[in-house]
Amino acid sequence: MNDIGTSPSRDRVVAMLATLPSGRVQIGSGFLITADVVLTARHCTQDRKTGQPAVDIQVIRSSDGATTGTRSGGVEIIRSGALDAAVLRLAAPPWQDEKLQPPLFARVNRQNAGILKDCVAIGYPQFQYDPATRNRQTAELHGVIYQTDGAEAGRLLLREPILTTVAAPMGADEGSEWGGLSGALVFHLGRALGVIVEHHPRQGSSAVQLVAIDQVADLAATDAETAKIADAVSLPKLGALPLTQAQPIPALAGLVPVLVNGQLPLVAGLDPYRLGATVSDYGNSDTYGLRDPYVPRTHDEVDIRLRAALQPGHITLVVGPSKAGKTRTAFEAALAMWPSAAVAVPAPDELSSLASHPRVQATSDIMLIWLDDLQRYLTGRDPLTPKLLTQFTSRPGPTLLLATLRQEERDKLRQNTGEFAVDTRAVLQFAEPTTVELRHTTSDPAEQAAAAAAYPATNLDNAGLAEALAHAPALLEEYRDSAAVDPVRHITVRVVIDWARTGMVRPLPESHLITLVRDAVWVARPDLDIDDGRIISAIAWGRMALPGTGSAALLRTYALPDRTRGYRPFDYLVAADNGQGGHARSIPESFWDQVLFYATAHEAGDIGNAAYYRNNTRVAIVALQEAAKAGDYDALRRLGYVRANALDPPDLEGARAAFQQAADAGHTGAAFSLGVLLATQLNPPDLDGARAAYQQAAELWHASLESEDEAVMIPAVINLATLAAASDDYPHAVRLLRRAADLGVEAALDYAEVLDTDTRPAACERLRERSDTDSLNFRGIAAYADGKWAEAQKLWTTSHERQDAVAPLLLFMHRNLQIDKLA
């Protein structure tokens, strides 16, 4: 215990119970600087309302409940009159023989913008008060500090992005749910930065102010009492305090491509074309609203339901086939409901940076996160996860997320892929209550008639309005007809389409396209004699507008940094080859390998995902191996899953090795997947190994809360809570379940109430209406706690038969307990 490490330990966290002259007990937090010195907030040592000193103070250590104070040996209190800081010198505390060394201290650069990620503290806030036991438990905070926030006043401001919905329970004796956290010491990268002293809701529901360590060091030069505090905690002089390492605040322009004068635009200042709608002969960004009237989507009350669903705190999703009008419909809903909302259109690989940016987390205006073509944000280096959803929606101001998704992409992403893409499915599940299905206007005669009236010169005989305005049927016909008319042209467009279908997001460079077309022609039509000139001519044909269509082209052209061209396909063609409106076309096997040759290690992971979704196990393994070699441990986890579940026979040893390697590198999901494999796929099951893997997952999960980049694995949280409950560690189980509830698992609170004898009967009745295995497991835990072993065994056996990962451990653990009782 001589080293703080990278974060505080409960061995050094204390509760401060101050008995006031009125007889009331006031609770605060503190930190053991050494065995006999506690650093805390001044108001934790006196009546925070009157300022009268406490008549008695008890100091209770979190890790073991050991207690000292004025009644058991005396406490000397040093209070700063100018700062809300104090030190307690303890006389002969129970832990006095432990050689605790002072922590390292640091100051924050208040002149330059920067983000301090994963600032951590442990304390005793009011929301951790349990009315049933009348005890208060610790809470662990992980938040961010923006360096210049409150610089004029000198204090630091910490925002916790997850704990935004906490509340003081009934019967609590303090006003704020954060009351009692005062006195907790905040760390960043193992160095102490300041003491928590106040919570002001105007700064955010989970924002707390800190007396900064450099304030103490600065004032110590002129104030005697503060100097005594600095001396007691072995605080260096101000000039000797090192600056903690902050991440620079990235430029907003690098995170959000759509800006107006360097700022986020308002919905009312935008148009659907800047946000992804296809331009047409009737409208573009310069002419929006003049000749392109919006045709209301009345079928199935789409407009009404979408506008009702578009509320802060949720992700609203518009799903439909390509060129059904999803983007225009979504934009018109946003314009009608939230015209003054600031719009952030994230770059696909910058979601985490945007979610933690001060423009998002340090402002309170209404904000709309716009996610057109949601599939772009669900894979890649920085995918959208439940944790990021929570981070966006927990900012100080109202936040809406509005997304669109092609039908065939959603069908692919919703496949039952187990742990392969658990976060992707979780995001789609969160969006289910606020998902609105959209169809072509051809699906409803009334809508089609309204479209024809609004656009009388447009031929709608065989197409919906959005399809016709984009000339999508004509482009698809041109692409398909070219297979017979000019095979080289057809293959050229097909190569660009398949480049995107293999998971490549960036435009296909023209030099690569020429090579890929040459090879594709040789495979498909070896009878043709072609040269690069003919391929270049085919590329030029593909990027030129189709005659009579204005600007509609088969290929979209992009200017690359090296002043060459890159290409992406018209998305309607991708949807068609994916099976929209007909038969899906497969991607040639050799083409996967060629694309992988051009891919970066990061892109190889995306290719592995795409190959797995398209049932190409060989390519998925090869691609994920390439990504894993470059240190992508999530790709290594997915590789393990593919080996265990997609091969026949499964490569369980290879899967086990992949999971173990990724888990040893700190990947929470891999440790969880290892436990699943050991518990459910080995014959016989390695239940001891599975339990060890879940324990490793538990430790990694706690560590993952210290990293903004680590996705929280909701199934792992629930399973770990289940194991904690099964081991009779109810407090830990409840903490995990509350975390799961904060992440959107509605049933988690029912699971927690199962563990309380007073609320158990009603909670079990509610869980009887659910058929998921988690509910079966917690009902079994309740039955076992009530002495009904046979009922518990039946419930867990049913859960096991449904392939639940924890049920075998529950049966194993409690069967052994029953044997012990009989013996």
mmCIF file of C-alpha atoms in Angstrom, residues 3-314:
data_model
loop_
_atom_site.group_PDB
_atom_site.id
_atom_site.type_symbol
_atom_site.label_atom_id
_atom_site.label_comp_id
_atom_site.label_asym_id
_atom_site.label_seq_id
_atom_site.Cartn_x
_atom_site.Cartn_y
_atom_site.Cartn_z
ATOM 1 C CA ASP A 3 1.993 3.234 -3.994
ATOM 2 C CA ILE A 4 -1.217 4.943 -5.082
ATOM 3 C CA GLY A 5 -0.775 3.519 -8.576
ATOM 4 C CA THR A 6 -2.962 5.032 -11.250
ATOM 5 C CA SER A 7 -6.047 5.459 -9.067
ATOM 6 C CA PRO A 8 -7.114 5.629 -5.401
ATOM 7 C CA SER A 9 -7.625 2.522 -3.320
ATOM 8 C CA ARG A 10 -10.314 1.937 -0.688
ATOM 9 C CA ASP A 11 -7.470 1.322 1.775
ATOM 10 C CA ARG A 12 -6.985 5.099 1.772
ATOM 11 C CA VAL A 13 -10.574 6.308 1.426
ATOM 12 C CA VAL A 14 -12.361 7.279 4.643
ATOM 13 C CA ALA A 15 -15.825 8.380 5.676
ATOM 14 C CA MET A 16 -16.015 11.441 7.928
ATOM 15 C CA LEU A 17 -18.850 11.321 10.480
ATOM 16 C CA ALA A 18 -19.073 14.737 12.108
ATOM 17 C CA THR A 19 -21.426 15.142 15.074
ATOM 18 C CA LEU A 20 -22.630 18.751 15.081
ATOM 19 C CA PRO A 21 -23.605 20.873 18.107
ATOM 20 C CA SER A 22 -27.245 20.291 17.155
ATOM 21 C CA GLY A 23 -26.729 16.539 17.548
ATOM 22 C CA ARG A 24 -27.126 15.855 13.826
ATOM 23 C CA VAL A 25 -24.494 13.669 12.142
ATOM 24 C CA GLN A 26 -23.016 15.040 8.927
ATOM 25 C CA ILE A 27 -21.227 12.682 6.521
ATOM 26 C CA GLY A 28 -18.292 13.584 4.298
ATOM 27 C CA SER A 29 -15.329 11.936 2.616
ATOM 28 C CA GLY A 30 -11.578 12.074 3.060
ATOM 29 C CA PHE A 31 -8.296 10.543 1.919
ATOM 30 C CA LEU A 32 -5.436 9.092 3.968
ATOM 31 C CA ILE A 33 -2.345 11.002 2.847
ATOM 32 C CA THR A 34 -0.340 8.957 5.350
ATOM 33 C CA ALA A 35 -1.504 6.621 8.086
ATOM 34 C CA ASP A 36 -2.167 9.528 10.455
ATOM 35 C CA VAL A 37 -3.091 12.390 8.093
ATOM 36 C CA VAL A 38 -6.476 12.826 6.373
ATOM 37 C CA LEU A 39 -7.047 15.458 3.693
ATOM 38 C CA THR A 40 -10.669 16.581 3.367
ATOM 39 C CA ALA A 41 -12.888 19.614 2.818
ATOM 40 C CA ARG A 42 -13.110 22.147 5.635
ATOM 41 C CA HIS A 43 -16.900 22.018 5.736
ATOM 42 C CA CYS A 44 -16.705 18.271 6.483
ATOM 43 C CA THR A 45 -15.311 19.223 9.906
ATOM 44 C CA GLN A 46 -17.985 21.751 10.824
ATOM 45 C CA ASP A 47 -21.663 22.493 10.394
ATOM 46 C CA ARG A 48 -21.852 23.447 6.736
ATOM 47 C CA LYS A 49 -24.786 25.787 7.447
ATOM 48 C CA THR A 50 -23.621 27.616 10.595
ATOM 49 C CA GLY A 51 -19.860 27.081 10.417
ATOM 50 C CA GLN A 52 -19.746 25.807 14.001
ATOM 51 C CA PRO A 53 -17.019 23.166 14.542
ATOM 52 C CA ALA A 54 -18.139 19.581 15.016
ATOM 53 C CA VAL A 55 -18.168 18.340 18.594
ATOM 54 C CA ASP A 56 -16.981 14.890 17.512
ATOM 55 C CA ILE A 57 -15.492 13.425 14.335
ATOM 56 C CA GLN A 58 -15.214 9.727 13.578
ATOM 57 C CA VAL A 59 -12.986 8.546 10.720
ATOM 58 C CA ILE A 60 -13.979 5.178 9.225
ATOM 59 C CA ARG A 61 -11.806 3.453 6.638
ATOM 60 C CA SER A 62 -13.681 2.112 3.612
ATOM 61 C CA SER A 63 -11.770 -1.118 3.109
ATOM 62 C CA ASP A 64 -12.212 -2.654 6.568
ATOM 63 C CA GLY A 65 -14.452 -0.372 8.655
ATOM 64 C CA ALA A 66 -11.635 0.402 11.090
ATOM 65 C CA THR A 67 -12.522 3.528 13.079
ATOM 66 C CA THR A 68 -10.737 6.296 14.923
ATOM 67 C CA GLY A 69 -11.612 9.800 16.051
ATOM 68 C CA THR A 70 -11.974 12.128 18.968
ATOM 69 C CA ARG A 71 -13.534 9.385 21.094
ATOM 70 C CA SER A 72 -10.771 6.909 20.418
ATOM 71 C CA GLY A 73 -7.551 8.789 20.706
ATOM 72 C CA GLY A 74 -8.088 12.324 19.504
ATOM 73 C CA VAL A 75 -8.045 14.288 16.297
ATOM 74 C CA GLU A 76 -6.185 17.525 15.603
ATOM 75 C CA ILE A 77 -7.916 19.589 12.929
ATOM 76 C CA ILE A 78 -6.163 22.165 10.751
ATOM 77 C CA ARG A 79 -8.589 24.329 8.779
ATOM 78 C CA SER A 80 -7.792 26.802 6.040
ATOM 79 C CA GLY A 81 -9.743 30.000 6.551
ATOM 80 C CA ALA A 82 -9.430 30.986 2.894
ATOM 81 C CA LEU A 83 -9.999 27.648 1.173
ATOM 82 C CA ASP A 84 -12.516 24.869 1.761
ATOM 83 C CA ALA A 85 -9.761 22.471 2.809
ATOM 84 C CA ALA A 86 -8.711 20.830 6.062
ATOM 85 C CA VAL A 87 -6.351 18.219 7.471
ATOM 86 C CA LEU A 88 -6.993 15.828 10.345
ATOM 87 C CA ARG A 89 -4.010 14.515 12.315
ATOM 88 C CA LEU A 90 -5.001 11.192 13.853
ATOM 89 C CA ALA A 91 -3.610 9.903 17.129
ATOM 90 C CA ALA A 92 -2.810 6.181 16.964
ATOM 91 C CA PRO A 93 -5.287 5.071 14.264
ATOM 92 C CA PRO A 94 -5.872 1.303 13.953
ATOM 93 C CA TRP A 95 -3.869 1.248 10.705
ATOM 94 C CA GLN A 96 -0.882 3.195 12.100
ATOM 95 C CA ASP A 97 1.549 0.351 11.363
ATOM 96 C CA GLU A 98 0.822 0.497 7.647
ATOM 97 C CA LYS A 99 3.541 2.397 5.800
ATOM 98 C CA LEU A 100 1.422 4.705 3.680
ATOM 99 C CA GLN A 101 3.420 7.118 1.551
ATOM 100 C CA PRO A 102 1.999 10.501 0.468
ATOM 101 C CA PRO A 103 0.539 10.538 -3.029
ATOM 102 C CA LEU A 104 2.074 12.472 -5.869
ATOM 103 C CA PHE A 105 0.480 15.858 -6.541
ATOM 104 C CA ALA A 106 0.081 17.821 -9.745
ATOM 105 C CA ARG A 107 -1.382 21.078 -11.001
ATOM 106 C CA VAL A 108 -3.487 21.819 -14.046
ATOM 107 C CA ASN A 109 -2.521 24.160 -16.865
ATOM 108 C CA ARG A 110 -5.250 26.810 -16.568
ATOM 109 C CA GLN A 111 -3.967 28.933 -19.472
ATOM 110 C CA ASN A 112 -4.414 26.508 -22.362
ATOM 111 C CA ALA A 113 -7.362 24.415 -23.395
ATOM 112 C CA GLY A 114 -7.025 20.704 -22.775
ATOM 113 C CA ILE A 115 -8.962 17.673 -21.575
ATOM 114 C CA LEU A 116 -8.059 15.614 -18.534
ATOM 115 C CA LYS A 117 -9.769 12.298 -19.190
ATOM 116 C CA ASP A 118 -10.551 9.712 -16.543
ATOM 117 C CA CYS A 119 -10.190 11.808 -13.427
ATOM 118 C CA VAL A 120 -11.161 9.457 -10.611
ATOM 119 C CA ALA A 121 -12.318 9.719 -7.000
ATOM 120 C CA ILE A 122 -14.006 7.559 -4.362
ATOM 121 C CA GLY A 123 -16.325 8.990 -1.748
ATOM 122 C CA TYR A 124 -19.648 8.749 0.087
ATOM 123 C CA PRO A 125 -22.355 10.671 -1.808
ATOM 124 C CA GLN A 126 -25.953 10.767 -0.676
ATOM 125 C CA PHE A 127 -27.196 8.701 -3.609
ATOM 126 C CA GLN A 128 -25.357 5.710 -2.132
ATOM 127 C CA TYR A 129 -27.461 5.833 1.044
ATOM 128 C CA ASP A 130 -29.483 2.638 1.548
ATOM 129 C CA PRO A 131 -32.668 3.400 3.520
ATOM 130 C CA ALA A 132 -33.142 -0.287 4.363
ATOM 131 C CA THR A 133 -29.832 -0.602 6.208
ATOM 132 C CA ARG A 134 -29.394 3.107 6.968
ATOM 133 C CA ASN A 135 -25.842 2.781 5.675
ATOM 134 C CA ARG A 136 -24.014 4.747 3.038
ATOM 135 C CA GLN A 137 -21.704 2.973 0.596
ATOM 136 C CA THR A 138 -18.871 4.268 -1.537
ATOM 137 C CA ALA A 139 -19.295 5.568 -5.062
ATOM 138 C CA GLU A 140 -16.576 5.632 -7.680
ATOM 139 C CA LEU A 141 -16.454 8.581 -10.082
ATOM 140 C CA HIS A 142 -14.741 8.723 -13.462
ATOM 141 C CA GLY A 143 -14.995 12.029 -15.234
ATOM 142 C CA VAL A 144 -13.329 14.720 -17.281
ATOM 143 C CA ILE A 145 -11.877 18.109 -16.421
ATOM 144 C CA TYR A 146 -11.578 20.849 -19.027
ATOM 145 C CA GLN A 147 -8.481 22.772 -18.050
ATOM 146 C CA THR A 148 -9.787 26.337 -18.387
ATOM 147 C CA ASP A 149 -13.241 25.807 -16.832
ATOM 148 C CA GLY A 150 -13.552 28.204 -13.894
ATOM 149 C CA ALA A 151 -9.946 29.327 -14.211
ATOM 150 C CA GLU A 152 -10.837 32.816 -12.975
ATOM 151 C CA ALA A 153 -12.077 31.427 -9.645
ATOM 152 C CA GLY A 154 -9.224 28.944 -9.338
ATOM 153 C CA ARG A 155 -11.397 25.898 -8.762
ATOM 154 C CA LEU A 156 -11.530 22.846 -11.044
ATOM 155 C CA LEU A 157 -14.757 21.422 -12.457
ATOM 156 C CA LEU A 158 -15.166 17.656 -12.825
ATOM 157 C CA ARG A 159 -18.026 16.190 -14.887
ATOM 158 C CA GLU A 160 -18.975 12.520 -14.518
ATOM 159 C CA PRO A 161 -20.551 11.412 -17.849
ATOM 160 C CA ILE A 162 -22.346 8.292 -16.569
ATOM 161 C CA LEU A 163 -23.834 9.146 -13.163
ATOM 162 C CA THR A 164 -26.351 11.663 -14.479
ATOM 163 C CA THR A 165 -29.580 10.107 -13.205
ATOM 164 C CA VAL A 166 -28.646 9.446 -9.566
ATOM 165 C CA ALA A 167 -30.992 10.700 -6.882
ATOM 166 C CA ALA A 168 -31.078 10.967 -3.120
ATOM 167 C CA PRO A 169 -33.320 8.202 -1.708
ATOM 168 C CA MET A 170 -36.380 8.792 0.405
ATOM 169 C CA GLY A 171 -35.375 9.424 3.979
ATOM 170 C CA ALA A 172 -32.060 11.013 3.095
ATOM 171 C CA ASP A 173 -30.969 13.754 5.463
ATOM 172 C CA GLU A 174 -29.208 16.079 3.007
ATOM 173 C CA GLY A 175 -30.557 18.064 0.091
ATOM 174 C CA SER A 176 -28.212 17.176 -2.780
ATOM 175 C CA GLU A 177 -27.737 13.651 -4.057
ATOM 176 C CA TRP A 178 -24.034 14.525 -4.191
ATOM 177 C CA GLY A 179 -23.898 15.575 -0.536
ATOM 178 C CA GLY A 180 -21.266 13.582 1.345
ATOM 179 C CA LEU A 181 -18.868 13.389 -1.598
ATOM 180 C CA SER A 182 -17.128 16.537 -0.368
ATOM 181 C CA GLY A 183 -13.619 15.789 0.826
ATOM 182 C CA ALA A 184 -12.915 13.086 -1.752
ATOM 183 C CA LEU A 185 -9.516 13.478 -3.411
ATOM 184 C CA VAL A 186 -9.489 13.469 -7.223
ATOM 185 C CA PHE A 187 -6.675 11.820 -9.175
ATOM 186 C CA HIS A 188 -5.518 11.966 -12.774
ATOM 187 C CA LEU A 189 -2.869 9.524 -13.988
ATOM 188 C CA GLY A 190 -1.990 8.699 -10.382
ATOM 189 C CA ARG A 191 -1.495 12.322 -9.270
ATOM 190 C CA ALA A 192 -3.824 14.167 -6.898
ATOM 191 C CA LEU A 193 -5.388 17.304 -8.407
ATOM 192 C CA GLY A 194 -7.911 18.560 -5.874
ATOM 193 C CA VAL A 195 -10.555 18.000 -3.195
ATOM 194 C CA ILE A 196 -14.252 17.868 -4.078
ATOM 195 C CA VAL A 197 -16.164 20.605 -2.267
ATOM 196 C CA GLU A 198 -19.436 21.562 -4.024
ATOM 197 C CA HIS A 199 -22.084 20.539 -6.561
ATOM 198 C CA HIS A 200 -23.937 23.182 -8.586
ATOM 199 C CA PRO A 201 -26.716 21.738 -10.806
ATOM 200 C CA ARG A 202 -26.442 24.705 -13.201
ATOM 201 C CA GLN A 203 -23.037 23.323 -14.282
ATOM 202 C CA GLY A 204 -24.449 19.898 -15.030
ATOM 203 C CA SER A 205 -26.353 17.211 -13.178
ATOM 204 C CA SER A 206 -23.110 15.368 -12.403
ATOM 205 C CA ALA A 207 -20.636 18.255 -12.144
ATOM 206 C CA VAL A 208 -18.641 18.874 -8.956
ATOM 207 C CA GLN A 209 -16.209 21.657 -8.041
ATOM 208 C CA LEU A 210 -12.743 20.995 -6.637
ATOM 209 C CA VAL A 211 -10.388 23.055 -4.527
ATOM 210 C CA ALA A 212 -7.305 22.624 -6.697
ATOM 211 C CA ILE A 213 -4.041 21.412 -5.196
ATOM 212 C CA ASP A 214 -2.225 24.348 -6.783
ATOM 213 C CA GLN A 215 -4.608 26.710 -4.928
ATOM 214 C CA VAL A 216 -3.411 25.167 -1.680
ATOM 215 C CA ALA A 217 0.248 25.427 -2.719
ATOM 216 C CA ASP A 218 -0.177 29.034 -3.864
ATOM 217 C CA LEU A 219 -1.994 30.239 -0.739
ATOM 218 C CA ALA A 220 0.430 28.379 1.532
ATOM 219 C CA ALA A 221 3.029 31.031 0.728
ATOM 220 C CA THR A 222 1.002 33.757 2.468
ATOM 221 C CA ASP A 223 -1.537 32.047 4.762
ATOM 222 C CA ALA A 224 -0.294 30.320 7.915
ATOM 223 C CA GLU A 225 -3.121 27.816 8.336
ATOM 224 C CA THR A 226 -3.009 26.799 4.675
ATOM 225 C CA ALA A 227 0.769 26.441 5.019
ATOM 226 C CA LYS A 228 0.202 23.967 7.855
ATOM 227 C CA ILE A 229 -2.087 21.928 5.580
ATOM 228 C CA ALA A 230 0.502 21.953 2.795
ATOM 229 C CA ASP A 231 3.177 20.828 5.237
ATOM 230 C CA ALA A 232 0.989 18.053 6.691
ATOM 231 C CA VAL A 233 0.342 16.499 3.297
ATOM 232 C CA SER A 234 3.956 16.994 2.086
ATOM 233 C CA LEU A 235 2.805 19.267 -0.728
ATOM 234 C CA PRO A 236 5.612 20.705 -2.866
ATOM 235 C CA LYS A 237 5.823 24.453 -3.441
ATOM 236 C CA LEU A 238 3.790 25.784 -6.340
ATOM 237 C CA GLY A 239 6.763 26.074 -8.695
ATOM 238 C CA ALA A 240 7.740 22.465 -8.045
ATOM 239 C CA LEU A 241 4.304 21.008 -8.799
ATOM 240 C CA PRO A 242 4.378 19.244 -12.159
ATOM 241 C CA LEU A 243 1.671 19.834 -14.748
ATOM 242 C CA THR A 244 -0.543 16.836 -15.290
ATOM 243 C CA GLN A 245 -0.582 15.597 -18.867
ATOM 244 C CA ALA A 246 -3.699 16.725 -20.691
ATOM 245 C CA GLN A 247 -4.909 15.695 -24.062
ATOM 246 C CA PRO A 248 -5.129 18.743 -26.302
ATOM 247 C CA ILE A 249 -8.637 19.696 -27.299
ATOM 248 C CA PRO A 250 -8.965 18.732 -30.955
ATOM 249 C CA ALA A 251 -10.228 21.307 -33.410
ATOM 250 C CA LEU A 252 -13.966 21.005 -33.892
ATOM 251 C CA ALA A 253 -13.474 21.090 -37.666
ATOM 252 C CA GLY A 254 -11.635 17.769 -37.498
ATOM 253 C CA LEU A 255 -14.510 16.118 -35.655
ATOM 254 C CA VAL A 256 -17.531 17.683 -37.350
ATOM 255 C CA PRO A 257 -17.288 18.330 -41.088
ATOM 256 C CA VAL A 258 -20.455 20.478 -41.245
ATOM 257 C CA LEU A 259 -19.728 23.881 -39.665
ATOM 258 C CA VAL A 260 -20.814 27.464 -40.320
ATOM 259 C CA ASN A 261 -18.168 30.088 -39.535
ATOM 260 C CA GLY A 262 -16.392 27.502 -37.411
ATOM 261 C CA GLN A 263 -19.450 26.829 -35.257
ATOM 262 C CA LEU A 264 -22.129 24.161 -35.119
ATOM 263 C CA PRO A 265 -25.014 25.337 -37.289
ATOM 264 C CA LEU A 266 -28.626 25.388 -36.177
ATOM 265 C CA VAL A 267 -31.183 23.095 -37.766
ATOM 266 C CA ALA A 268 -32.955 26.146 -39.178
ATOM 267 C CA GLY A 269 -29.746 27.247 -40.877
ATOM 268 C CA LEU A 270 -29.200 23.958 -42.711
ATOM 269 C CA ASP A 271 -30.830 22.033 -45.502
ATOM 270 C CA PRO A 272 -31.252 18.283 -46.066
ATOM 271 C CA TYR A 273 -28.670 18.201 -48.859
ATOM 272 C CA ARG A 274 -25.823 19.292 -46.586
ATOM 273 C CA LEU A 275 -26.848 16.471 -44.276
ATOM 274 C CA GLY A 276 -26.827 13.703 -46.879
ATOM 275 C CA ALA A 277 -29.999 13.952 -48.978
ATOM 276 C CA THR A 278 -29.444 13.336 -52.689
ATOM 277 C CA VAL A 279 -29.526 16.499 -54.804
ATOM 278 C CA SER A 280 -32.029 16.513 -57.662
ATOM 279 C CA ASP A 281 -33.114 18.570 -60.632
ATOM 280 C CA TYR A 282 -35.422 20.392 -58.210
ATOM 281 C CA GLY A 283 -33.237 21.083 -55.224
ATOM 282 C CA ASN A 284 -29.756 21.441 -53.781
ATOM 283 C CA SER A 285 -28.159 23.376 -50.921
ATOM 284 C CA ASP A 286 -28.475 26.666 -52.786
ATOM 285 C CA THR A 287 -32.104 26.261 -53.811
ATOM 286 C CA TYR A 288 -33.658 24.318 -50.904
ATOM 287 C CA GLY A 289 -37.249 25.362 -50.331
ATOM 288 C CA LEU A 290 -37.796 26.982 -53.710
ATOM 289 C CA ARG A 291 -38.768 24.133 -56.058
ATOM 290 C CA ASP A 292 -38.452 21.003 -53.907
ATOM 291 C CA PRO A 293 -41.559 20.866 -51.675
ATOM 292 C CA TYR A 294 -41.631 18.232 -48.960
ATOM 293 C CA VAL A 295 -44.323 15.627 -49.508
ATOM 294 C CA PRO A 296 -45.726 14.678 -46.077
ATOM 295 C CA ARG A 297 -45.255 11.025 -45.139
ATOM 296 C CA THR A 298 -48.765 10.196 -44.052
ATOM 297 C CA HIS A 299 -48.674 6.424 -44.542
ATOM 298 C CA ASP A 300 -48.627 4.761 -41.125
ATOM 299 C CA GLU A 301 -48.425 8.309 -39.686
ATOM 300 C CA VAL A 302 -44.664 8.382 -40.224
ATOM 301 C CA ASP A 303 -44.294 12.159 -39.802
ATOM 302 C CA ILE A 304 -46.462 12.244 -36.688
ATOM 303 C CA ARG A 305 -44.715 9.297 -35.027
ATOM 304 C CA LEU A 306 -41.230 10.467 -35.969
ATOM 305 C CA ARG A 307 -41.776 13.947 -34.569
ATOM 306 C CA ALA A 308 -43.243 12.534 -31.376
ATOM 307 C CA ALA A 309 -40.273 10.172 -30.988
ATOM 308 C CA LEU A 310 -37.690 12.899 -31.537
ATOM 309 C CA GLN A 311 -37.103 13.830 -27.899
ATOM 310 C CA PRO A 312 -33.969 14.523 -25.826
ATOM 311 C CA GLY A 313 -32.255 11.563 -24.234
ATOM 312 C CA HIS A 314 -33.043 9.085 -27.014
#
